[in-house]
CSV table of C-alpha atoms in Angstrom, one decimal:
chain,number,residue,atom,x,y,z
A,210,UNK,CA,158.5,195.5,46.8
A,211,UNK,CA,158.1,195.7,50.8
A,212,UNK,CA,161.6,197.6,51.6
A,213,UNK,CA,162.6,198.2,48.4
A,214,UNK,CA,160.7,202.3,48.1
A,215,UNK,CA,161.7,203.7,51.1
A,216,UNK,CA,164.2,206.0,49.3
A,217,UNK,CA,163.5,209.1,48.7
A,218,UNK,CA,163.2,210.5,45.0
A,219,UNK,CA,164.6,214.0,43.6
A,220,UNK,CA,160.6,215.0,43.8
A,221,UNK,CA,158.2,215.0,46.1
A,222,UNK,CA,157.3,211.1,46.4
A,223,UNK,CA,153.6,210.3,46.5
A,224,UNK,CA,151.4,207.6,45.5
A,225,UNK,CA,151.9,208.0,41.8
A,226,UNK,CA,155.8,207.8,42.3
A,227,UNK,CA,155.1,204.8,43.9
A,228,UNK,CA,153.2,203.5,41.1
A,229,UNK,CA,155.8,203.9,38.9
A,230,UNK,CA,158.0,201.8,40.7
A,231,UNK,CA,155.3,199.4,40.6
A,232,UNK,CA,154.6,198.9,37.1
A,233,UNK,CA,158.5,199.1,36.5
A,234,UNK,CA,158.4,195.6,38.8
A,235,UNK,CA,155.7,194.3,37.5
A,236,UNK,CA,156.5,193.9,34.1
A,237,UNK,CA,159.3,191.5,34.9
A,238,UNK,CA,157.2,189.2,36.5
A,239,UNK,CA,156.4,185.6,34.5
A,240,UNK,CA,154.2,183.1,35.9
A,241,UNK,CA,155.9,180.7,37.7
A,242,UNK,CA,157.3,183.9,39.4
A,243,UNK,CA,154.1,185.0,40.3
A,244,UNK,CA,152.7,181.4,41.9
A,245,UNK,CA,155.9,181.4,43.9
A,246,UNK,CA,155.6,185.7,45.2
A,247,UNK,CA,151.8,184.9,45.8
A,248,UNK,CA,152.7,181.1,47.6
A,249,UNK,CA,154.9,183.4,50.3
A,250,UNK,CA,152.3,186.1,50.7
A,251,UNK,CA,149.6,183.3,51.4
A,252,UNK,CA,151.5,181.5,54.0
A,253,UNK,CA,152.4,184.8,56.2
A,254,UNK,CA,149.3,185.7,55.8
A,255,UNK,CA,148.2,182.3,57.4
A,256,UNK,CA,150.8,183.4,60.1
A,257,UNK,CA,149.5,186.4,60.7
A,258,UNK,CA,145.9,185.7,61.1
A,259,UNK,CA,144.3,185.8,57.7
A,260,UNK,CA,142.3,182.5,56.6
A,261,UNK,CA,141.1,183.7,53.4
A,262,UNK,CA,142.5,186.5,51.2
A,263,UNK,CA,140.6,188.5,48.6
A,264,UNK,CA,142.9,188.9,45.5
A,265,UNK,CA,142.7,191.8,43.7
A,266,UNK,CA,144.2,190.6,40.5
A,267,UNK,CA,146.1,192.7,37.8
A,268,UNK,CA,148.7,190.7,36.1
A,269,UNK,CA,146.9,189.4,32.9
A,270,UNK,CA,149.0,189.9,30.3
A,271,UNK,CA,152.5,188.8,28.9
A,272,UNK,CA,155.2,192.0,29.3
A,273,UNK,CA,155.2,193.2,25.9
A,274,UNK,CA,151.0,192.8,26.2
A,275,UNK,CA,149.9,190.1,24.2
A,276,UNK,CA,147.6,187.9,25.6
A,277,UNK,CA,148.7,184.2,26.8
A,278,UNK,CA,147.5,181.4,24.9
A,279,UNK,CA,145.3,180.5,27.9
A,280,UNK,CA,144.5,183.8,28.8
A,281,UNK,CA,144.2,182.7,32.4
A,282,UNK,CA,147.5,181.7,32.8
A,283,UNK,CA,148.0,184.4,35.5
A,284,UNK,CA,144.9,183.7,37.2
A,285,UNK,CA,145.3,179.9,37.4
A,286,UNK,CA,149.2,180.4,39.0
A,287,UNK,CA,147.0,182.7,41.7
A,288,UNK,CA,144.8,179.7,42.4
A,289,UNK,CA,147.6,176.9,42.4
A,290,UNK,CA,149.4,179.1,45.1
A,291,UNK,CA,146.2,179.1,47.2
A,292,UNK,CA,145.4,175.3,46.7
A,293,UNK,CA,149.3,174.5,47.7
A,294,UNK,CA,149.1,176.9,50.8
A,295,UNK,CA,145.8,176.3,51.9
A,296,UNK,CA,144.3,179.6,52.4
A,297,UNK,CA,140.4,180.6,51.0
A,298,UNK,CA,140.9,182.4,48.0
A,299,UNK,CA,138.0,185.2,46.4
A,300,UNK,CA,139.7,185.5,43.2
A,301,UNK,CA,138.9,189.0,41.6
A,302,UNK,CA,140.0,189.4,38.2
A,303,UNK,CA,140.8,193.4,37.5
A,304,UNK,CA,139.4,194.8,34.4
A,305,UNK,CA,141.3,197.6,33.4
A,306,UNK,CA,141.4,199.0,30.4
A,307,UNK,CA,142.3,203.4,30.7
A,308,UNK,CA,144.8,205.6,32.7
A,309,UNK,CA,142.1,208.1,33.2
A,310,UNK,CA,138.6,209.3,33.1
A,311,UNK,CA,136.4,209.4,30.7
A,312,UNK,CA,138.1,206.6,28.7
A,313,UNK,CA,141.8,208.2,28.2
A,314,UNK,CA,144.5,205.8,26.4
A,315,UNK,CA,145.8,203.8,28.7
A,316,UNK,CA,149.6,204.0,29.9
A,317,UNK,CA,152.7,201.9,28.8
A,318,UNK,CA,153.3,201.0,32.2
A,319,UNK,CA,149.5,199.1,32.3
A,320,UNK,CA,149.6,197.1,29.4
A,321,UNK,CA,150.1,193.3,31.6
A,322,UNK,CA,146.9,194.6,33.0
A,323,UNK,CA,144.6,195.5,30.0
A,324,UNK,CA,141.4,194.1,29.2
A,325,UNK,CA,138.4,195.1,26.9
A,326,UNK,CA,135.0,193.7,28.1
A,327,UNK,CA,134.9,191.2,25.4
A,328,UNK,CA,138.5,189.4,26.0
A,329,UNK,CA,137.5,189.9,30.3
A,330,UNK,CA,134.6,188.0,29.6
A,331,UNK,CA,136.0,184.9,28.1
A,332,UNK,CA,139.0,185.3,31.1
A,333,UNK,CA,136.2,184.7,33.4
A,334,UNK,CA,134.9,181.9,31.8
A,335,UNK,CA,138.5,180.5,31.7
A,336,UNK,CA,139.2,180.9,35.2
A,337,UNK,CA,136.7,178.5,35.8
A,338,UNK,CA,139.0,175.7,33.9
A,339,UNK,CA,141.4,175.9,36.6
A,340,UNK,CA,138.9,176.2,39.7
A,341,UNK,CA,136.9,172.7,38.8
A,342,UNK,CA,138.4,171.0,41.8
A,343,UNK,CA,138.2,174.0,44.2
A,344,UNK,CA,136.3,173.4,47.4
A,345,UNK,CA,135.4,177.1,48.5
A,346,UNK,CA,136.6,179.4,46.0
A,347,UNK,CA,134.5,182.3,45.1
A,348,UNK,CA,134.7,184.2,41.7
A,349,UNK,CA,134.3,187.7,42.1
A,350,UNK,CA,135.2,190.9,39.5
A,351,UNK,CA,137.2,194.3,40.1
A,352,UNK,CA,136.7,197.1,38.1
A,353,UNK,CA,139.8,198.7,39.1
A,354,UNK,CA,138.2,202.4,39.6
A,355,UNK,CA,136.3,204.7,38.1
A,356,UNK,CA,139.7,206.2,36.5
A,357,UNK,CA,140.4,202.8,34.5
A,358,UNK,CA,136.7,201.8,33.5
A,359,UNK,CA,134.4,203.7,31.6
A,360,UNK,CA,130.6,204.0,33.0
A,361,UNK,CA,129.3,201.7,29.9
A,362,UNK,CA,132.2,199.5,30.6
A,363,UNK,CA,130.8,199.1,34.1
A,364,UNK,CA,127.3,198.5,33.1
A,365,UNK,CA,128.6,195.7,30.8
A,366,UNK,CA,130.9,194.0,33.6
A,367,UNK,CA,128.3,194.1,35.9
A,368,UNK,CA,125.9,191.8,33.3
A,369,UNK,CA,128.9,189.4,33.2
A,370,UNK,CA,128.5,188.1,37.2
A,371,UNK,CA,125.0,189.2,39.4
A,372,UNK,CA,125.9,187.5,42.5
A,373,UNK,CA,129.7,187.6,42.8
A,374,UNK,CA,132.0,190.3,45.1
A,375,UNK,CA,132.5,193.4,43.1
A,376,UNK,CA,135.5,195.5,44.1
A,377,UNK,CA,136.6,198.6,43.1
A,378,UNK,CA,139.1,200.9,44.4
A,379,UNK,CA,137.6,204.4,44.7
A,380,UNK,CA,138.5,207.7,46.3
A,381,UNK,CA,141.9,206.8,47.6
A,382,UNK,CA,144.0,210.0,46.4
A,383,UNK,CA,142.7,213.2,46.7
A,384,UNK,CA,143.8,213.6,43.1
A,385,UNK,CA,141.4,211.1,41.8
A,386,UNK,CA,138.3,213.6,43.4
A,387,UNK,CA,139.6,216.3,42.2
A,388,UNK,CA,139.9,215.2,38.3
A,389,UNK,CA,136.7,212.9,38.8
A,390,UNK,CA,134.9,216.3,39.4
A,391,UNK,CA,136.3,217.8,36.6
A,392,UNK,CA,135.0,214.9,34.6
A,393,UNK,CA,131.3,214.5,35.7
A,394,UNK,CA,130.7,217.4,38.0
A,395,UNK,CA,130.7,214.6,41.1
A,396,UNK,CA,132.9,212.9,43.6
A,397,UNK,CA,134.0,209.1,43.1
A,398,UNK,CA,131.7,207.9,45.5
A,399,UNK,CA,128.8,210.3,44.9
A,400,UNK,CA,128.8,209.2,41.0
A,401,UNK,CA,128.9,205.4,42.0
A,402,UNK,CA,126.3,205.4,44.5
A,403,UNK,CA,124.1,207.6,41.8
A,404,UNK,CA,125.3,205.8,39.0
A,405,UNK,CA,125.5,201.7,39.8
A,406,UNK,CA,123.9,199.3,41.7
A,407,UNK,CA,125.3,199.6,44.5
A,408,UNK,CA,124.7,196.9,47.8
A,409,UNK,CA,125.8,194.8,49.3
A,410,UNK,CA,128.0,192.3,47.6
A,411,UNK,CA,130.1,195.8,46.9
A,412,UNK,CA,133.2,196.2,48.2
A,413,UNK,CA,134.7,199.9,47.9
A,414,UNK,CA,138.5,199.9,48.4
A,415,UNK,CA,140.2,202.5,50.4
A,416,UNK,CA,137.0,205.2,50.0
A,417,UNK,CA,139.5,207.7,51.6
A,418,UNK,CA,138.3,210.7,50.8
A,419,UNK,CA,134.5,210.9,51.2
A,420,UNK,CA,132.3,213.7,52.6
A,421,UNK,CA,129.7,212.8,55.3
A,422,UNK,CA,127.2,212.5,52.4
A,423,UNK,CA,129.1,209.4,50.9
A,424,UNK,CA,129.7,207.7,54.0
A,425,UNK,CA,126.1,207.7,54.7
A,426,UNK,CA,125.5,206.4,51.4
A,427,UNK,CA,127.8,203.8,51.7
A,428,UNK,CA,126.7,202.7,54.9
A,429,UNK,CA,122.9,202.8,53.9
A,430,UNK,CA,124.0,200.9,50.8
A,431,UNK,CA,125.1,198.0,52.4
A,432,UNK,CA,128.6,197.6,50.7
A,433,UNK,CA,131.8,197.0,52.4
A,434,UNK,CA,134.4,199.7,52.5
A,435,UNK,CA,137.9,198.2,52.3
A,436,UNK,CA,140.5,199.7,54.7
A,437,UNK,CA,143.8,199.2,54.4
A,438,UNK,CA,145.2,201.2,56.9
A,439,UNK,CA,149.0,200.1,56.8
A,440,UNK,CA,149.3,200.1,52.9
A,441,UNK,CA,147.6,203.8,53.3
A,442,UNK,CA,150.1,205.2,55.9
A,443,UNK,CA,152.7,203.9,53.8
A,444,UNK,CA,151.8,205.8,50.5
A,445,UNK,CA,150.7,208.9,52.3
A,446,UNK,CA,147.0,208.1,51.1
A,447,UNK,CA,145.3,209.8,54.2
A,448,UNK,CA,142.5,208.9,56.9
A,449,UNK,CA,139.5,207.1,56.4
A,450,UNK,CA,136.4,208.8,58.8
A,451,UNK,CA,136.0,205.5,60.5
A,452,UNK,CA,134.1,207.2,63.5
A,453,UNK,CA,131.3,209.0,60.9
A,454,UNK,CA,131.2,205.3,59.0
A,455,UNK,CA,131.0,203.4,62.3
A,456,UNK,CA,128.2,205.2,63.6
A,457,UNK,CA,126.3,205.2,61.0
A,458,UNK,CA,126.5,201.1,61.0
A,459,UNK,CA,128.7,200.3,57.9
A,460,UNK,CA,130.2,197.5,57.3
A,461,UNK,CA,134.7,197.4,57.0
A,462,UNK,CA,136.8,195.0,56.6
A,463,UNK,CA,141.1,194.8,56.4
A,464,UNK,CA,143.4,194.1,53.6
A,465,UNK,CA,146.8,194.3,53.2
A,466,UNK,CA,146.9,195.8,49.8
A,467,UNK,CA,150.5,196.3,49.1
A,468,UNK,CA,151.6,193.8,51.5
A,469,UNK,CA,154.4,196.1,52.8
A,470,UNK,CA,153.6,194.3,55.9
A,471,UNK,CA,151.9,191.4,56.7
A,472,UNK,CA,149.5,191.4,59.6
A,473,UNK,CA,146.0,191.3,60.8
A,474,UNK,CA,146.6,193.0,64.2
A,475,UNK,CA,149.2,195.7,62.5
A,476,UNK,CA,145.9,196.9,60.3
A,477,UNK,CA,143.4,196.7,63.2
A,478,UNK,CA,146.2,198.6,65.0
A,479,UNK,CA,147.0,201.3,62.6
A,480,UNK,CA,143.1,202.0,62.0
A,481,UNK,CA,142.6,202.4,65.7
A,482,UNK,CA,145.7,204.8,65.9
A,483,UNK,CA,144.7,206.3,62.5
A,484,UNK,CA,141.3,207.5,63.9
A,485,UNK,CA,143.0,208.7,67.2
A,486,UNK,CA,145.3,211.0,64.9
A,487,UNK,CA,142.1,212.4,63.0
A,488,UNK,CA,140.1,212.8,66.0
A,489,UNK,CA,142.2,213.4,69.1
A,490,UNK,CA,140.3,211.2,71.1
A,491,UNK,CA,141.2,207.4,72.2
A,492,UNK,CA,138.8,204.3,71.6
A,493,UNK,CA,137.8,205.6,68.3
A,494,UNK,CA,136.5,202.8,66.4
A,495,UNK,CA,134.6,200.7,69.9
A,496,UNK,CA,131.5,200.3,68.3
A,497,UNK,CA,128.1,200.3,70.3
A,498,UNK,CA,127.6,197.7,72.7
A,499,UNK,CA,131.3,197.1,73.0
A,500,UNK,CA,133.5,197.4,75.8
A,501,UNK,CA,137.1,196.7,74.4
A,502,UNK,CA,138.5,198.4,71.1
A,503,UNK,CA,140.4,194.9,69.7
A,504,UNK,CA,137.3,192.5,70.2
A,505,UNK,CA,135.1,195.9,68.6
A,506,UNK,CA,137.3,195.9,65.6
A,507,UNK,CA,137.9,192.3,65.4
A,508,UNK,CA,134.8,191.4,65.0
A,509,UNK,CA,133.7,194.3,62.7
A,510,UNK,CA,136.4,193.5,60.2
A,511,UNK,CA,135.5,189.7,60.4
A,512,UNK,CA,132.0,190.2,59.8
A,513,UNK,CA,132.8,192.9,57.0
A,514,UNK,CA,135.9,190.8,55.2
A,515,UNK,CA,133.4,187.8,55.0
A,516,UNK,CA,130.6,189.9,53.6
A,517,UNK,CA,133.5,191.6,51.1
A,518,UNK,CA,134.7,187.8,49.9
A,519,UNK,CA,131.0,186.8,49.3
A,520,UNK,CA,131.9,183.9,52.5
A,521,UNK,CA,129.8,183.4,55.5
A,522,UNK,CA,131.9,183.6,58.3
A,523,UNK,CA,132.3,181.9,61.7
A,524,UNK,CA,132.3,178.5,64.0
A,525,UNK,CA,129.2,177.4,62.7
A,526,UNK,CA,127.3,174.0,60.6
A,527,UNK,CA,128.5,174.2,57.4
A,528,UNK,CA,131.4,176.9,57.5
A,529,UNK,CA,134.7,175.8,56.7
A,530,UNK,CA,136.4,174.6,60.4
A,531,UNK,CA,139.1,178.0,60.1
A,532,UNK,CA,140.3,179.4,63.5
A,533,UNK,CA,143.5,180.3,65.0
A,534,UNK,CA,145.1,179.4,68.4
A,535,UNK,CA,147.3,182.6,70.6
A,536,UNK,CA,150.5,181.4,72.6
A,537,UNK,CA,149.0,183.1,75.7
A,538,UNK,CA,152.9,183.0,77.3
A,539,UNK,CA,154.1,185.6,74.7
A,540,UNK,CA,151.2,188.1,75.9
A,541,UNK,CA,150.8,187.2,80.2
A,542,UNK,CA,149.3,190.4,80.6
A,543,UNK,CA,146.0,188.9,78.8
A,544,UNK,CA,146.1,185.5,80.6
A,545,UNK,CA,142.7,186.3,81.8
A,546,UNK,CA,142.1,185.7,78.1
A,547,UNK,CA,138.6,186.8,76.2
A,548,UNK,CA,138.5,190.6,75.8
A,549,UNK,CA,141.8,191.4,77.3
A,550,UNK,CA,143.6,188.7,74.7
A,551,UNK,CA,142.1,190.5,71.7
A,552,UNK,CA,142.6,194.2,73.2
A,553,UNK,CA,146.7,192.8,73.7
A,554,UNK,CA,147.3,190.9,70.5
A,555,UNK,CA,145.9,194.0,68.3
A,556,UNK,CA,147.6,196.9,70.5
A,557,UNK,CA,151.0,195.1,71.9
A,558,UNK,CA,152.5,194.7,69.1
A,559,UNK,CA,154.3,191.9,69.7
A,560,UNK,CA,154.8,189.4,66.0
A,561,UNK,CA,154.6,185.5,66.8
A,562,UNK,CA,151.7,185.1,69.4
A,563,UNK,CA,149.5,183.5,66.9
A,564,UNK,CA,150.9,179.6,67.2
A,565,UNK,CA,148.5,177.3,65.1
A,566,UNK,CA,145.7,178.1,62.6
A,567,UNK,CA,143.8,175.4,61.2
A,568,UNK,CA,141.8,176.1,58.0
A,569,UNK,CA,139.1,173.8,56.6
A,570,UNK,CA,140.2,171.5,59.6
A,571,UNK,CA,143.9,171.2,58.3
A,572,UNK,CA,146.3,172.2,60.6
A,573,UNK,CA,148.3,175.0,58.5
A,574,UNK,CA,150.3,176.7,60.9
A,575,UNK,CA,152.1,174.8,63.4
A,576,UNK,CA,154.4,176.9,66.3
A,577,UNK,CA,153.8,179.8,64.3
A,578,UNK,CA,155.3,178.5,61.1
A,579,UNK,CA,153.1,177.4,57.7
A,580,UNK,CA,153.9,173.9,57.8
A,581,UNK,CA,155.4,174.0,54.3
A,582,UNK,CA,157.5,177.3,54.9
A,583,UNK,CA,160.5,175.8,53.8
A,584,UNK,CA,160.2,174.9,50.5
A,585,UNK,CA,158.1,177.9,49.4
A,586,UNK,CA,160.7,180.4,51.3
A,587,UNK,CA,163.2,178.8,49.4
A,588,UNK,CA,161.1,179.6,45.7
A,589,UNK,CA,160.3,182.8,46.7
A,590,UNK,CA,164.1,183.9,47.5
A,591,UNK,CA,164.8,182.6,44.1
A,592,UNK,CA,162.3,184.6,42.2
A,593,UNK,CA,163.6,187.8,44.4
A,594,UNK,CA,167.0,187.4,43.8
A,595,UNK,CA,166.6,187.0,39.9
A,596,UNK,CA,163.8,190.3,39.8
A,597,UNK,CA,166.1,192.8,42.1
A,598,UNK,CA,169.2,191.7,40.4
């Protein structure tokens, strides 16, 4: 959908405008389309930076609902894109089963995406049919938010998987506060840290609008918050308080969410510039002990994503061999490399200075290029022709 909602309705446009579009796309996708969209996302994301991508997966369903006769049909195109690309995949299956809280009906538009806890169940056990042969694949679950799941719901999913990722998207519209108050008398993330286990194999998506009370409870919790900064901008979402959640020692990491664009340093980037909007101030988000801004949020979002796709992370015995190589011609001004690389590459700007990137010790990226490109450009412009047509 990247270009394709940048026209402006006869209303206001917002995030639910958007959503509409979405759901309007969605339901025309089958699942060869979706292995061959997902294949393309994977390999820029390999170009950009990313080795490992937590996927937050809705798409169960046939369009008119029913389920597939392996109701993991969706799932298992997710993983055969991931295996033929070569990127790590945390696979989080999305349980969604209501438009609203406190268990209202859910909408035509979600029907590809609904679950009850009984048919999620047996699509977790079936996702393992098509993971036997995966080398580092973790299994996580998603209860999309406290809008779609209902608080025994949650109790129920949470039995289902003890040690896995758990992802939910909380907090991102300041709509979703306002109606979750009028529901339980609480804000999203003050009824989730009082109301569910909350730690750290959480991770809370977007967690946009919080008061300083939630973001020290997150941060004391241990759980991950999710940014997205470029996927926010772009649906008007708002501004994360990165400086309040920074120094108070919590844990982020980055996504790309909508995938509107596709790049690790454009999210560092726009989180760095977000804060300096909110706060009027430069070097927002340079934790302590840290001299430069890029190797400050590198290496918070690295430690963070790992945590948030249940990986440990890092050049170490026993990790898989994933790193990336910079073409150090296409930024001169960081020659001196170390610090001043990292500060350039997230704060220049400039697409194509990441060259190679090797993952599990398979070269992947060669002269800034998936090695397969090709072919799976070729699928994917196939797929997009037919679905825009």
């Amino acid at each position: 959908m990247s270009g394709l909602t940048e026209v402006r309705g006869k209303d206001q446009d917002s995030f639910w405008s958007w959503r509409s579009l979405l759901y309007q796309f969605a339901s025309r996708i089958g699942p060869e389309d979706i292995r061959a969209i997902t294949a393309m996302a994977y390999a820029e994301m390999l170009e950009a930076g990313f080795t490992r991508v937590c996927e937050f997966h809705y798409l169960h369903n046939a369009p008119d609902g029913r389920r597939y006769d392996d109701p993991a049909e969706m799932a298992g195109q997710v993983v055969r894109a991931a295996e033929e690309v070569g990127i790590g995949l945390t696979l989080l299956p999305v349980f969604y089963a209501h438009s609203g809280f406190g268990g209202q009906p859910p909408a035509e538009g979600q029907k590809r995406f609904l679950s009850d806890v009984e048919s999620f169940a047996e699509l977790l056990e079936d996702v393992g049919q098509h993971t036997v042969n995966q080398h580092d694949f973790v299994l996580g679950i998603a209860p999309h938010s406290l809008r779609a799941v209902t608080p025994g719901e949650l109790k129920l999913l949470l039995l289902m998987d003890k040690a896995g990722p758990v992802h939910i998207h909380i907090a991102e519209q300041e709509k979703e506060v306002q109606d979750c108050l009028a529901w339980s008398g609480a804000r999203p993330v003050e009824w989730l840290l009082h109301n569910a286990p909350v730690d750290g194999r959480w991770c809370l998506v977007h967690a946009t609008h919080t008061n300083d009370q939630e973001i020290h409870g997150i941060a004391k919790s241990g759980a991950v918050v999710g940014l997205c900064p470029v996927t926010e901008a772009n649906l008007g979402d708002g501004i994360f308080d990165g400086r309040a959640f920074v120094s108070h020692g919590g844990y982020y990491g980055v996504g790309t969410d909508s995938n509107v664009s596709i790049s690790a340093a454009d999210e560092l980037r726009m989180l760095e510039y977000s804060q300096r909007f909110k706060t009027l101030s430069r070097n927002v988000m340079t934790g302590e002990g840290y001299a430069s801004t890029g190797r400050s949020l590198f290496e918070h979002a690295l430690a963070g994503g790992g945590r948030a796709a249940g990986i440990s992370v890092g050049l170490a015995p026993g990790n898989p061999a994933d790193f990336m190589v910079m073409d150090e011609t296409r930024l001169p001004e960081a020659a001196a490399g170390g610090d001043r690389l990292l500060d350039a590459w997230v704060f220049r700007g400039k697409s194509h200075v990441i060259s190679d990137v090797w993952r599990r010790g398979k070269h992947v990226v060669e002269g800034g290029r998936h090695v397969n490109r090709s072919g799976i450009e070729a699928r994917y412009k196939a797929v997009l022709g037919t679905l825009i047509s």
